[in-house]
Amino acid sequence: DQQVKQNSPSLSVQEGRISILNCDYTNSMFDYFLWYKKYPAEGPTFLISISSIKDKNEDGRFTVFLNKSAKHLSLHIVPSQPGDSAVYFCAASASWGGSEKLVFGKGTKLTVNP
Amino acid sequence: GAVVSQHPSWVICKSGTSVKIECRSLDFQATTMFWYRQFPKQSLMLMATSNEGSKATYEQGVEKDKFLINHASLTLSTLTVTSAHPEDSSFYICSVHGTSNQPQHFGDGTRLSIL
């Protein structure tokens, strides 16, 4: 049973437009959510995170929105740039024995077309 | 600069071989490191939590006798895939956890191919 779901395996947008990547989760114990970006043959790179006490966190072109009641979060990238083309993973964590165990979605491949 | 160094990046070996993968924390001392595995078109799945100076904590379904984890120092954890078989072929990646308010930082992963 997948606890973190990214239902869109791929997304294609034009340069300069907004990219919206979605993520749903099922475990109400999750209280910390992260987005990672991954290029081929590289490890995931941390992008932005949000705590469950917030509903929005912004960092430059990247904004993450959290809707706890819907157990849904989204990553907005605006304006999108060709260099943003990568696989984006949503991850969630809860206090499992005090560790920061991360549960990942399957990822969404974003392609930004020039 | 890189926070985590993982080596080797790519391994091809025969069935039955044991393979060791190293994960080094470059920027800070890490009492906790994590080992994940990713099969094609799947998510990264946590295999085990590596704790410095103590035994690793394995996730359900992960054989601890097959995937040996050693975390002998605050900057190095190793994962040894013992007697590897083709079904062990996967992308193995480690992460380092700093403080509770910081995200995990990942290595670049190891592509393991067992023939």
mmCIF file with all atom_site columns, C-alpha atoms in Angstrom:
data_model
loop_
_atom_site.group_PDB
_atom_site.id
_atom_site.type_symbol
_atom_site.label_atom_id
_atom_site.label_alt_id
_atom_site.label_comp_id
_atom_site.label_asym_id
_atom_site.label_entity_id
_atom_site.label_seq_id
_atom_site.pdbx_PDB_ins_code
_atom_site.Cartn_x
_atom_site.Cartn_y
_atom_site.Cartn_z
_atom_site.occupancy
_atom_site.B_iso_or_equiv
_atom_site.pdbx_formal_charge
_atom_site.auth_seq_id
_atom_site.auth_comp_id
_atom_site.auth_asym_id
_atom_site.auth_atom_id
_atom_site.pdbx_PDB_model_num
ATOM 1   C CA . ASP A 1 1   ? 0.000  0.000   0.000   1.00 0.00 ? 1   ASP A CA 1
ATOM 2   C CA . GLN A 1 2   ? 1.636  3.183   -1.166  1.00 0.00 ? 2   GLN A CA 1
ATOM 3   C CA . GLN A 1 3   ? 1.521  5.880   1.477   1.00 0.00 ? 3   GLN A CA 1
ATOM 4   C CA . VAL A 1 4   ? 2.815  8.655   -0.766  1.00 0.00 ? 4   VAL A CA 1
ATOM 5   C CA . LYS A 1 5   ? 1.399  8.901   -4.246  1.00 0.00 ? 5   LYS A CA 1
ATOM 6   C CA . GLN A 1 6   ? 2.385  10.945  -7.234  1.00 0.00 ? 6   GLN A CA 1
ATOM 7   C CA . ASN A 1 7   ? -0.267 10.061  -9.740  1.00 0.00 ? 7   ASN A CA 1
ATOM 8   C CA . SER A 1 8   ? 1.249  11.853  -12.707 1.00 0.00 ? 8   SER A CA 1
ATOM 9   C CA . PRO A 1 9   ? 4.340  10.053  -13.978 1.00 0.00 ? 9   PRO A CA 1
ATOM 10  C CA . SER A 1 10  ? 5.140  12.916  -16.309 1.00 0.00 ? 10  SER A CA 1
ATOM 11  C CA . LEU A 1 11  ? 4.366  16.570  -16.956 1.00 0.00 ? 11  LEU A CA 1
ATOM 12  C CA . SER A 1 12  ? 5.322  18.794  -19.846 1.00 0.00 ? 12  SER A CA 1
ATOM 13  C CA . VAL A 1 13  ? 5.142  22.606  -19.743 1.00 0.00 ? 13  VAL A CA 1
ATOM 14  C CA . GLN A 1 14  ? 6.386  25.534  -21.780 1.00 0.00 ? 14  GLN A CA 1
ATOM 15  C CA . GLU A 1 15  ? 9.240  27.675  -20.562 1.00 0.00 ? 15  GLU A CA 1
ATOM 16  C CA . GLY A 1 16  ? 7.975  30.628  -18.548 1.00 0.00 ? 16  GLY A CA 1
ATOM 17  C CA . ARG A 1 17  ? 4.719  28.951  -17.570 1.00 0.00 ? 17  ARG A CA 1
ATOM 18  C CA . ILE A 1 18  ? 3.837  27.458  -14.205 1.00 0.00 ? 18  ILE A CA 1
ATOM 19  C CA . SER A 1 19  ? 4.591  23.834  -13.364 1.00 0.00 ? 19  SER A CA 1
ATOM 20  C CA . ILE A 1 20  ? 2.368  22.205  -10.764 1.00 0.00 ? 20  ILE A CA 1
ATOM 21  C CA . LEU A 1 21  ? 3.377  18.845  -9.355  1.00 0.00 ? 21  LEU A CA 1
ATOM 22  C CA . ASN A 1 22  ? 0.979  17.042  -7.080  1.00 0.00 ? 22  ASN A CA 1
ATOM 23  C CA . CYS A 1 23  ? 1.369  14.584  -4.252  1.00 0.00 ? 23  CYS A CA 1
ATOM 24  C CA . ASP A 1 24  ? -1.133 12.777  -2.022  1.00 0.00 ? 24  ASP A CA 1
ATOM 25  C CA . TYR A 1 25  ? -0.500 10.879  1.160   1.00 0.00 ? 25  TYR A CA 1
ATOM 26  C CA . THR A 1 26  ? -2.540 8.525   3.286   1.00 0.00 ? 26  THR A CA 1
ATOM 27  C CA . ASN A 1 27  ? -0.764 8.414   6.643   1.00 0.00 ? 27  ASN A CA 1
ATOM 28  C CA . SER A 1 28  ? -2.043 11.107  8.986   1.00 0.00 ? 28  SER A CA 1
ATOM 29  C CA . MET A 1 29  ? 1.073  10.666  11.133  1.00 0.00 ? 29  MET A CA 1
ATOM 30  C CA . PHE A 1 30  ? 3.222  12.379  8.525   1.00 0.00 ? 30  PHE A CA 1
ATOM 31  C CA . ASP A 1 31  ? 4.187  15.826  9.732   1.00 0.00 ? 31  ASP A CA 1
ATOM 32  C CA . TYR A 1 32  ? 7.035  16.875  7.489   1.00 0.00 ? 32  TYR A CA 1
ATOM 33  C CA . PHE A 1 33  ? 7.025  16.917  3.711   1.00 0.00 ? 33  PHE A CA 1
ATOM 34  C CA . LEU A 1 34  ? 9.825  17.411  1.255   1.00 0.00 ? 34  LEU A CA 1
ATOM 35  C CA . TRP A 1 35  ? 10.398 17.752  -2.450  1.00 0.00 ? 35  TRP A CA 1
ATOM 36  C CA . TYR A 1 36  ? 13.536 16.403  -4.056  1.00 0.00 ? 36  TYR A CA 1
ATOM 37  C CA . LYS A 1 37  ? 14.757 16.900  -7.605  1.00 0.00 ? 37  LYS A CA 1
ATOM 38  C CA . LYS A 1 38  ? 16.702 14.200  -9.374  1.00 0.00 ? 38  LYS A CA 1
ATOM 39  C CA . TYR A 1 39  ? 18.728 14.254  -12.571 1.00 0.00 ? 39  TYR A CA 1
ATOM 40  C CA . PRO A 1 40  ? 19.744 10.986  -14.271 1.00 0.00 ? 40  PRO A CA 1
ATOM 41  C CA . ALA A 1 41  ? 22.728 9.232   -12.671 1.00 0.00 ? 41  ALA A CA 1
ATOM 42  C CA . GLU A 1 42  ? 22.649 11.592  -9.684  1.00 0.00 ? 42  GLU A CA 1
ATOM 43  C CA . GLY A 1 43  ? 21.176 11.373  -6.232  1.00 0.00 ? 43  GLY A CA 1
ATOM 44  C CA . PRO A 1 44  ? 18.101 13.370  -5.243  1.00 0.00 ? 44  PRO A CA 1
ATOM 45  C CA . THR A 1 45  ? 18.761 16.986  -4.344  1.00 0.00 ? 45  THR A CA 1
ATOM 46  C CA . PHE A 1 46  ? 16.682 18.639  -1.668  1.00 0.00 ? 46  PHE A CA 1
ATOM 47  C CA . LEU A 1 47  ? 14.474 21.386  -3.042  1.00 0.00 ? 47  LEU A CA 1
ATOM 48  C CA . ILE A 1 48  ? 11.999 22.600  -0.473  1.00 0.00 ? 48  ILE A CA 1
ATOM 49  C CA . SER A 1 49  ? 10.090 21.332  2.540   1.00 0.00 ? 49  SER A CA 1
ATOM 50  C CA . ILE A 1 50  ? 7.083  22.152  4.639   1.00 0.00 ? 50  ILE A CA 1
ATOM 51  C CA . SER A 1 51  ? 6.046  21.321  8.151   1.00 0.00 ? 51  SER A CA 1
ATOM 52  C CA . SER A 1 52  ? 2.484  20.280  8.908   1.00 0.00 ? 52  SER A CA 1
ATOM 53  C CA . ILE A 1 53  ? 1.969  23.413  10.978  1.00 0.00 ? 53  ILE A CA 1
ATOM 54  C CA . LYS A 1 54  ? 2.187  25.490  7.805   1.00 0.00 ? 54  LYS A CA 1
ATOM 55  C CA . ASP A 1 55  ? 0.163  25.517  4.622   1.00 0.00 ? 55  ASP A CA 1
ATOM 56  C CA . LYS A 1 56  ? 2.652  27.284  2.394   1.00 0.00 ? 56  LYS A CA 1
ATOM 57  C CA . ASN A 1 57  ? 6.394  27.648  2.064   1.00 0.00 ? 57  ASN A CA 1
ATOM 58  C CA . GLU A 1 58  ? 8.093  29.685  -0.597  1.00 0.00 ? 58  GLU A CA 1
ATOM 59  C CA . ASP A 1 59  ? 11.685 29.750  -1.813  1.00 0.00 ? 59  ASP A CA 1
ATOM 60  C CA . GLY A 1 60  ? 12.331 31.781  -4.913  1.00 0.00 ? 60  GLY A CA 1
ATOM 61  C CA . ARG A 1 61  ? 10.549 30.234  -7.871  1.00 0.00 ? 61  ARG A CA 1
ATOM 62  C CA . PHE A 1 62  ? 9.428  27.252  -5.796  1.00 0.00 ? 62  PHE A CA 1
ATOM 63  C CA . THR A 1 63  ? 6.382  27.169  -3.565  1.00 0.00 ? 63  THR A CA 1
ATOM 64  C CA . VAL A 1 64  ? 4.977  24.186  -1.745  1.00 0.00 ? 64  VAL A CA 1
ATOM 65  C CA . PHE A 1 65  ? 1.354  24.137  -0.609  1.00 0.00 ? 65  PHE A CA 1
ATOM 66  C CA . LEU A 1 66  ? 0.001  21.733  1.985   1.00 0.00 ? 66  LEU A CA 1
ATOM 67  C CA . ASN A 1 67  ? -3.668 20.875  2.470   1.00 0.00 ? 67  ASN A CA 1
ATOM 68  C CA . LYS A 1 68  ? -3.753 18.688  5.555   1.00 0.00 ? 68  LYS A CA 1
ATOM 69  C CA . SER A 1 69  ? -7.459 18.002  5.454   1.00 0.00 ? 69  SER A CA 1
ATOM 70  C CA . ALA A 1 70  ? -7.138 16.674  1.924   1.00 0.00 ? 70  ALA A CA 1
ATOM 71  C CA . LYS A 1 71  ? -3.757 15.044  2.628   1.00 0.00 ? 71  LYS A CA 1
ATOM 72  C CA . HIS A 1 72  ? -2.451 16.742  -0.452  1.00 0.00 ? 72  HIS A CA 1
ATOM 73  C CA . LEU A 1 73  ? 0.566  18.832  -1.280  1.00 0.00 ? 73  LEU A CA 1
ATOM 74  C CA . SER A 1 74  ? 1.747  20.477  -4.426  1.00 0.00 ? 74  SER A CA 1
ATOM 75  C CA . LEU A 1 75  ? 4.905  22.063  -5.741  1.00 0.00 ? 75  LEU A CA 1
ATOM 76  C CA . HIS A 1 76  ? 4.593  25.143  -7.918  1.00 0.00 ? 76  HIS A CA 1
ATOM 77  C CA . ILE A 1 77  ? 7.468  26.276  -10.080 1.00 0.00 ? 77  ILE A CA 1
ATOM 78  C CA . VAL A 1 78  ? 7.073  29.659  -11.694 1.00 0.00 ? 78  VAL A CA 1
ATOM 79  C CA . PRO A 1 79  ? 8.390  30.639  -14.101 1.00 0.00 ? 79  PRO A CA 1
ATOM 80  C CA . SER A 1 80  ? 9.514  27.226  -15.309 1.00 0.00 ? 80  SER A CA 1
ATOM 81  C CA . GLN A 1 81  ? 12.908 26.971  -16.942 1.00 0.00 ? 81  GLN A CA 1
ATOM 82  C CA . PRO A 1 82  ? 14.416 24.255  -19.169 1.00 0.00 ? 82  PRO A CA 1
ATOM 83  C CA . GLY A 1 83  ? 16.948 23.523  -16.409 1.00 0.00 ? 83  GLY A CA 1
ATOM 84  C CA . ASP A 1 84  ? 14.060 22.490  -14.189 1.00 0.00 ? 84  ASP A CA 1
ATOM 85  C CA . SER A 1 85  ? 13.576 19.398  -16.344 1.00 0.00 ? 85  SER A CA 1
ATOM 86  C CA . ALA A 1 86  ? 14.140 16.473  -13.976 1.00 0.00 ? 86  ALA A CA 1
ATOM 87  C CA . VAL A 1 87  ? 12.278 13.896  -11.925 1.00 0.00 ? 87  VAL A CA 1
ATOM 88  C CA . TYR A 1 88  ? 10.631 15.366  -8.840  1.00 0.00 ? 88  TYR A CA 1
ATOM 89  C CA . PHE A 1 89  ? 10.021 13.194  -5.803  1.00 0.00 ? 89  PHE A CA 1
ATOM 90  C CA . CYS A 1 90  ? 7.629  13.977  -3.013  1.00 0.00 ? 90  CYS A CA 1
ATOM 91  C CA . ALA A 1 91  ? 8.614  12.557  0.380   1.00 0.00 ? 91  ALA A CA 1
ATOM 92  C CA . ALA A 1 92  ? 7.047  12.489  3.815   1.00 0.00 ? 92  ALA A CA 1
ATOM 93  C CA . SER A 1 93  ? 8.261  11.695  7.270   1.00 0.00 ? 93  SER A CA 1
ATOM 94  C CA . ALA A 1 94  ? 6.890  11.038  10.717  1.00 0.00 ? 94  ALA A CA 1
ATOM 95  C CA . SER A 1 95  ? 8.474  10.282  14.030  1.00 0.00 ? 95  SER A CA 1
ATOM 96  C CA . TRP A 1 96  ? 9.259  6.654   13.577  1.00 0.00 ? 96  TRP A CA 1
ATOM 97  C CA . GLY A 1 97  ? 11.314 5.647   16.598  1.00 0.00 ? 97  GLY A CA 1
ATOM 98  C CA . GLY A 1 98  ? 12.902 9.062   16.562  1.00 0.00 ? 98  GLY A CA 1
ATOM 99  C CA . SER A 1 99  ? 14.425 8.658   13.096  1.00 0.00 ? 99  SER A CA 1
ATOM 100 C CA . GLU A 1 100 ? 13.675 10.816  10.075  1.00 0.00 ? 100 GLU A CA 1
ATOM 101 C CA . LYS A 1 101 ? 12.571 7.951   7.893   1.00 0.00 ? 101 LYS A CA 1
ATOM 102 C CA . LEU A 1 102 ? 11.392 9.218   4.508   1.00 0.00 ? 102 LEU A CA 1
ATOM 103 C CA . VAL A 1 103 ? 8.620  7.648   2.448   1.00 0.00 ? 103 VAL A CA 1
ATOM 104 C CA . PHE A 1 104 ? 8.838  8.573   -1.211  1.00 0.00 ? 104 PHE A CA 1
ATOM 105 C CA . GLY A 1 105 ? 6.395  8.771   -4.064  1.00 0.00 ? 105 GLY A CA 1
ATOM 106 C CA . LYS A 1 106 ? 7.292  7.292   -7.441  1.00 0.00 ? 106 LYS A CA 1
ATOM 107 C CA . GLY A 1 107 ? 8.250  10.634  -8.897  1.00 0.00 ? 107 GLY A CA 1
ATOM 108 C CA . THR A 1 108 ? 7.006  12.891  -11.682 1.00 0.00 ? 108 THR A CA 1
ATOM 109 C CA . LYS A 1 109 ? 9.193  13.567  -14.670 1.00 0.00 ? 109 LYS A CA 1
ATOM 110 C CA . LEU A 1 110 ? 8.967  17.249  -15.557 1.00 0.00 ? 110 LEU A CA 1
ATOM 111 C CA . THR A 1 111 ? 9.950  18.442  -18.995 1.00 0.00 ? 111 THR A CA 1
ATOM 112 C CA . VAL A 1 112 ? 10.161 22.175  -19.608 1.00 0.00 ? 112 VAL A CA 1
ATOM 113 C CA . ASN A 1 113 ? 10.199 22.958  -23.298 1.00 0.00 ? 113 ASN A CA 1
ATOM 114 C CA . PRO A 1 114 ? 12.058 26.028  -24.576 1.00 0.00 ? 114 PRO A CA 1
ATOM 115 C CA . GLY B 2 1   ? 29.737 21.165  -2.937  1.00 0.00 ? 1   GLY B CA 1
ATOM 116 C CA . ALA B 2 2   ? 28.747 17.580  -2.267  1.00 0.00 ? 2   ALA B CA 1
ATOM 117 C CA . VAL B 2 3   ? 27.617 16.716  1.209   1.00 0.00 ? 3   VAL B CA 1
ATOM 118 C CA . VAL B 2 4   ? 27.594 12.969  0.693   1.00 0.00 ? 4   VAL B CA 1
ATOM 119 C CA . SER B 2 5   ? 30.035 10.849  -1.297  1.00 0.00 ? 5   SER B CA 1
ATOM 120 C CA . GLN B 2 6   ? 28.981 7.395   -2.439  1.00 0.00 ? 6   GLN B CA 1
ATOM 121 C CA . HIS B 2 7   ? 31.319 4.905   -4.077  1.00 0.00 ? 7   HIS B CA 1
ATOM 122 C CA . PRO B 2 8   ? 31.336 3.121   -6.453  1.00 0.00 ? 8   PRO B CA 1
ATOM 123 C CA . SER B 2 9   ? 28.834 4.717   -8.792  1.00 0.00 ? 9   SER B CA 1
ATOM 124 C CA . TRP B 2 10  ? 28.454 1.636   -10.962 1.00 0.00 ? 10  TRP B CA 1
ATOM 125 C CA . VAL B 2 11  ? 29.188 -2.042  -10.433 1.00 0.00 ? 11  VAL B CA 1
ATOM 126 C CA . ILE B 2 12  ? 28.766 -5.003  -12.758 1.00 0.00 ? 12  ILE B CA 1
ATOM 127 C CA . CYS B 2 13  ? 29.638 -8.387  -11.352 1.00 0.00 ? 13  CYS B CA 1
ATOM 128 C CA . LYS B 2 14  ? 28.874 -12.068 -11.549 1.00 0.00 ? 14  LYS B CA 1
ATOM 129 C CA . SER B 2 15  ? 26.185 -13.803 -9.559  1.00 0.00 ? 15  SER B CA 1
ATOM 130 C CA . GLY B 2 16  ? 27.463 -14.966 -6.189  1.00 0.00 ? 16  GLY B CA 1
ATOM 131 C CA . THR B 2 17  ? 29.841 -12.058 -5.719  1.00 0.00 ? 17  THR B CA 1
ATOM 132 C CA . SER B 2 18  ? 29.688 -9.824  -2.660  1.00 0.00 ? 18  SER B CA 1
ATOM 133 C CA . VAL B 2 19  ? 29.693 -6.106  -3.315  1.00 0.00 ? 19  VAL B CA 1
ATOM 134 C CA . LYS B 2 20  ? 30.536 -3.331  -0.853  1.00 0.00 ? 20  LYS B CA 1
ATOM 135 C CA . ILE B 2 21  ? 29.185 0.190   -1.259  1.00 0.00 ? 21  ILE B CA 1
ATOM 136 C CA . GLU B 2 22  ? 30.580 3.085   0.758   1.00 0.00 ? 22  GLU B CA 1
ATOM 137 C CA . CYS B 2 23  ? 28.750 6.195   1.892   1.00 0.00 ? 23  CYS B CA 1
ATOM 138 C CA . ARG B 2 24  ? 30.711 9.084   3.368   1.00 0.00 ? 24  ARG B CA 1
ATOM 139 C CA . SER B 2 25  ? 29.410 12.194  5.038   1.00 0.00 ? 25  SER B CA 1
ATOM 140 C CA . LEU B 2 26  ? 31.682 15.026  3.949   1.00 0.00 ? 26  LEU B CA 1
ATOM 141 C CA . ASP B 2 27  ? 30.326 18.051  5.783   1.00 0.00 ? 27  ASP B CA 1
ATOM 142 C CA . PHE B 2 28  ? 29.301 16.837  9.184   1.00 0.00 ? 28  PHE B CA 1
ATOM 143 C CA . GLN B 2 29  ? 29.373 13.924  11.539  1.00 0.00 ? 29  GLN B CA 1
ATOM 144 C CA . ALA B 2 30  ? 26.379 11.715  11.024  1.00 0.00 ? 30  ALA B CA 1
ATOM 145 C CA . THR B 2 31  ? 25.147 9.402   13.736  1.00 0.00 ? 31  THR B CA 1
ATOM 146 C CA . THR B 2 32  ? 22.426 8.244   11.373  1.00 0.00 ? 32  THR B CA 1
ATOM 147 C CA . MET B 2 33  ? 22.660 7.272   7.728   1.00 0.00 ? 33  MET B CA 1
ATOM 148 C CA . PHE B 2 34  ? 19.993 5.668   5.598   1.00 0.00 ? 34  PHE B CA 1
ATOM 149 C CA . TRP B 2 35  ? 20.185 3.137   2.796   1.00 0.00 ? 35  TRP B CA 1
ATOM 150 C CA . TYR B 2 36  ? 17.534 3.155   0.069   1.00 0.00 ? 36  TYR B CA 1
ATOM 151 C CA . ARG B 2 37  ? 16.944 1.051   -2.995  1.00 0.00 ? 37  ARG B CA 1
ATOM 152 C CA . GLN B 2 38  ? 15.129 2.023   -6.160  1.00 0.00 ? 38  GLN B CA 1
ATOM 153 C CA . PHE B 2 39  ? 13.886 -0.366  -8.811  1.00 0.00 ? 39  PHE B CA 1
ATOM 154 C CA . PRO B 2 40  ? 13.005 1.021   -12.272 1.00 0.00 ? 40  PRO B CA 1
ATOM 155 C CA . LYS B 2 41  ? 9.903  3.231   -12.290 1.00 0.00 ? 41  LYS B CA 1
ATOM 156 C CA . GLN B 2 42  ? 9.482  2.754   -8.549  1.00 0.00 ? 42  GLN B CA 1
ATOM 157 C CA . SER B 2 43  ? 10.002 4.966   -5.538  1.00 0.00 ? 43  SER B CA 1
ATOM 158 C CA . LEU B 2 44  ? 13.067 4.994   -3.371  1.00 0.00 ? 44  LEU B CA 1
ATOM 159 C CA . MET B 2 45  ? 12.393 2.438   -0.666  1.00 0.00 ? 45  MET B CA 1
ATOM 160 C CA . LEU B 2 46  ? 14.147 2.567   2.673   1.00 0.00 ? 46  LEU B CA 1
ATOM 161 C CA . MET B 2 47  ? 16.103 -0.610  3.342   1.00 0.00 ? 47  MET B CA 1
ATOM 162 C CA . ALA B 2 48  ? 17.703 0.177   6.667   1.00 0.00 ? 48  ALA B CA 1
ATOM 163 C CA . THR B 2 49  ? 18.768 2.860   9.086   1.00 0.00 ? 49  THR B CA 1
ATOM 164 C CA . SER B 2 50  ? 22.447 2.790   9.912   1.00 0.00 ? 50  SER B CA 1
ATOM 165 C CA . ASN B 2 51  ? 23.365 3.889   13.412  1.00 0.00 ? 51  ASN B CA 1
ATOM 166 C CA . GLU B 2 52  ? 26.933 4.720   14.353  1.00 0.00 ? 52  GLU B CA 1
ATOM 167 C CA . GLY B 2 53  ? 28.300 2.284   16.892  1.00 0.00 ? 53  GLY B CA 1
ATOM 168 C CA . SER B 2 54  ? 25.242 0.054   16.990  1.00 0.00 ? 54  SER B CA 1
ATOM 169 C CA . LYS B 2 55  ? 23.319 -2.391  14.851  1.00 0.00 ? 55  LYS B CA 1
ATOM 170 C CA . ALA B 2 56  ? 21.385 -1.190  11.861  1.00 0.00 ? 56  ALA B CA 1
ATOM 171 C CA . THR B 2 57  ? 17.610 -1.172  11.899  1.00 0.00 ? 57  THR B CA 1
ATOM 172 C CA . TYR B 2 58  ? 16.178 -3.011  8.910   1.00 0.00 ? 58  TYR B CA 1
ATOM 173 C CA . GLU B 2 59  ? 12.818 -2.450  7.262   1.00 0.00 ? 59  GLU B CA 1
ATOM 174 C CA . GLN B 2 60  ? 10.353 -5.271  7.026   1.00 0.00 ? 60  GLN B CA 1
ATOM 175 C CA . GLY B 2 61  ? 11.209 -7.682  4.243   1.00 0.00 ? 61  GLY B CA 1
ATOM 176 C CA . VAL B 2 62  ? 14.876 -6.701  4.017   1.00 0.00 ? 62  VAL B CA 1
ATOM 177 C CA . GLU B 2 63  ? 17.241 -9.573  4.848   1.00 0.00 ? 63  GLU B CA 1
ATOM 178 C CA . LYS B 2 64  ? 19.824 -8.344  7.313   1.00 0.00 ? 64  LYS B CA 1
ATOM 179 C CA . ASP B 2 65  ? 22.116 -11.295 6.617   1.00 0.00 ? 65  ASP B CA 1
ATOM 180 C CA . LYS B 2 66  ? 22.141 -10.462 2.939   1.00 0.00 ? 66  LYS B CA 1
ATOM 181 C CA . PHE B 2 67  ? 22.518 -6.698  3.230   1.00 0.00 ? 67  PHE B CA 1
ATOM 182 C CA . LEU B 2 68  ? 25.229 -6.128  5.808   1.00 0.00 ? 68  LEU B CA 1
ATOM 183 C CA . ILE B 2 69  ? 25.529 -2.601  7.134   1.00 0.00 ? 69  ILE B CA 1
ATOM 184 C CA . ASN B 2 70  ? 28.485 -1.275  9.059   1.00 0.00 ? 70  ASN B CA 1
ATOM 185 C CA . HIS B 2 71  ? 28.606 2.237   10.502  1.00 0.00 ? 71  HIS B CA 1
ATOM 186 C CA . ALA B 2 72  ? 31.957 2.190   12.210  1.00 0.00 ? 72  ALA B CA 1
ATOM 187 C CA . SER B 2 73  ? 32.583 5.930   12.255  1.00 0.00 ? 73  SER B CA 1
ATOM 188 C CA . LEU B 2 74  ? 30.596 9.144   12.233  1.00 0.00 ? 74  LEU B CA 1
ATOM 189 C CA . THR B 2 75  ? 31.437 9.752   8.587   1.00 0.00 ? 75  THR B CA 1
ATOM 190 C CA . LEU B 2 76  ? 31.303 6.319   6.989   1.00 0.00 ? 76  LEU B CA 1
ATOM 191 C CA . SER B 2 77  ? 28.647 3.678   6.501   1.00 0.00 ? 77  SER B CA 1
ATOM 192 C CA . THR B 2 78  ? 29.016 0.648   4.242   1.00 0.00 ? 78  THR B CA 1
ATOM 193 C CA . LEU B 2 79  ? 26.442 -1.625  2.672   1.00 0.00 ? 79  LEU B CA 1
ATOM 194 C CA . THR B 2 80  ? 27.616 -5.066  1.581   1.00 0.00 ? 80  THR B CA 1
ATOM 195 C CA . VAL B 2 81  ? 25.359 -7.073  -0.689  1.00 0.00 ? 81  VAL B CA 1
ATOM 196 C CA . THR B 2 82  ? 26.423 -10.633 0.041   1.00 0.00 ? 82  THR B CA 1
ATOM 197 C CA . SER B 2 83  ? 26.242 -13.379 -2.575  1.00 0.00 ? 83  SER B CA 1
ATOM 198 C CA . ALA B 2 84  ? 24.452 -11.058 -4.967  1.00 0.00 ? 84  ALA B CA 1
ATOM 199 C CA . HIS B 2 85  ? 21.991 -12.449 -7.494  1.00 0.00 ? 85  HIS B CA 1
ATOM 200 C CA . PRO B 2 86  ? 20.368 -10.872 -10.568 1.00 0.00 ? 86  PRO B CA 1
ATOM 201 C CA . GLU B 2 87  ? 17.274 -9.931  -8.568  1.00 0.00 ? 87  GLU B CA 1
ATOM 202 C CA . ASP B 2 88  ? 19.513 -7.729  -6.395  1.00 0.00 ? 88  ASP B CA 1
ATOM 203 C CA . SER B 2 89  ? 20.283 -5.560  -9.410  1.00 0.00 ? 89  SER B CA 1
ATOM 204 C CA . SER B 2 90  ? 19.038 -2.115  -8.485  1.00 0.00 ? 90  SER B CA 1
ATOM 205 C CA . PHE B 2 91  ? 19.996 1.456   -7.695  1.00 0.00 ? 91  PHE B CA 1
ATOM 206 C CA . TYR B 2 92  ? 21.287 1.733   -4.131  1.00 0.00 ? 92  TYR B CA 1
ATOM 207 C CA . ILE B 2 93  ? 21.520 5.137   -2.552  1.00 0.00 ? 93  ILE B CA 1
ATOM 208 C CA . CYS B 2 94  ? 22.488 6.407   0.860   1.00 0.00 ? 94  CYS B CA 1
ATOM 209 C CA . SER B 2 95  ? 21.506 9.519   2.686   1.00 0.00 ? 95  SER B CA 1
ATOM 210 C CA . VAL B 2 96  ? 22.858 11.389  5.635   1.00 0.00 ? 96  VAL B CA 1
ATOM 211 C CA . HIS B 2 97  ? 20.729 12.912  8.291   1.00 0.00 ? 97  HIS B CA 1
ATOM 212 C CA . GLY B 2 98  ? 21.994 15.960  10.115  1.00 0.00 ? 98  GLY B CA 1
ATOM 213 C CA . THR B 2 99  ? 19.907 17.594  12.799  1.00 0.00 ? 99  THR B CA 1
ATOM 214 C CA . SER B 2 100 ? 16.210 17.003  13.227  1.00 0.00 ? 100 SER B CA 1
ATOM 215 C CA . ASN B 2 101 ? 15.375 20.250  11.415  1.00 0.00 ? 101 ASN B CA 1
ATOM 216 C CA . GLN B 2 102 ? 17.517 19.550  8.386   1.00 0.00 ? 102 GLN B CA 1
ATOM 217 C CA . PRO B 2 103 ? 16.602 17.447  5.351   1.00 0.00 ? 103 PRO B CA 1
ATOM 218 C CA . GLN B 2 104 ? 18.404 14.282  4.403   1.00 0.00 ? 104 GLN B CA 1
ATOM 219 C CA . HIS B 2 105 ? 21.199 14.724  1.884   1.00 0.00 ? 105 HIS B CA 1
ATOM 220 C CA . PHE B 2 106 ? 21.692 11.962  -0.655  1.00 0.00 ? 106 PHE B CA 1
ATOM 221 C CA . GLY B 2 107 ? 24.683 10.466  -2.342  1.00 0.00 ? 107 GLY B CA 1
ATOM 222 C CA . ASP B 2 108 ? 24.706 9.978   -6.105  1.00 0.00 ? 108 ASP B CA 1
ATOM 223 C CA . GLY B 2 109 ? 23.823 6.312   -5.794  1.00 0.00 ? 109 GLY B CA 1
ATOM 224 C CA . THR B 2 110 ? 25.320 3.044   -6.957  1.00 0.00 ? 110 THR B CA 1
ATOM 225 C CA . ARG B 2 111 ? 23.961 1.217   -9.974  1.00 0.00 ? 111 ARG B CA 1
ATOM 226 C CA . LEU B 2 112 ? 24.425 -2.491  -9.244  1.00 0.00 ? 112 LEU B CA 1
ATOM 227 C CA . SER B 2 113 ? 24.071 -4.970  -12.088 1.00 0.00 ? 113 SER B CA 1
ATOM 228 C CA . ILE B 2 114 ? 24.428 -8.670  -11.347 1.00 0.00 ? 114 ILE B CA 1
ATOM 229 C CA . LEU B 2 115 ? 24.959 -10.921 -14.342 1.00 0.00 ? 115 LEU B CA 1
#
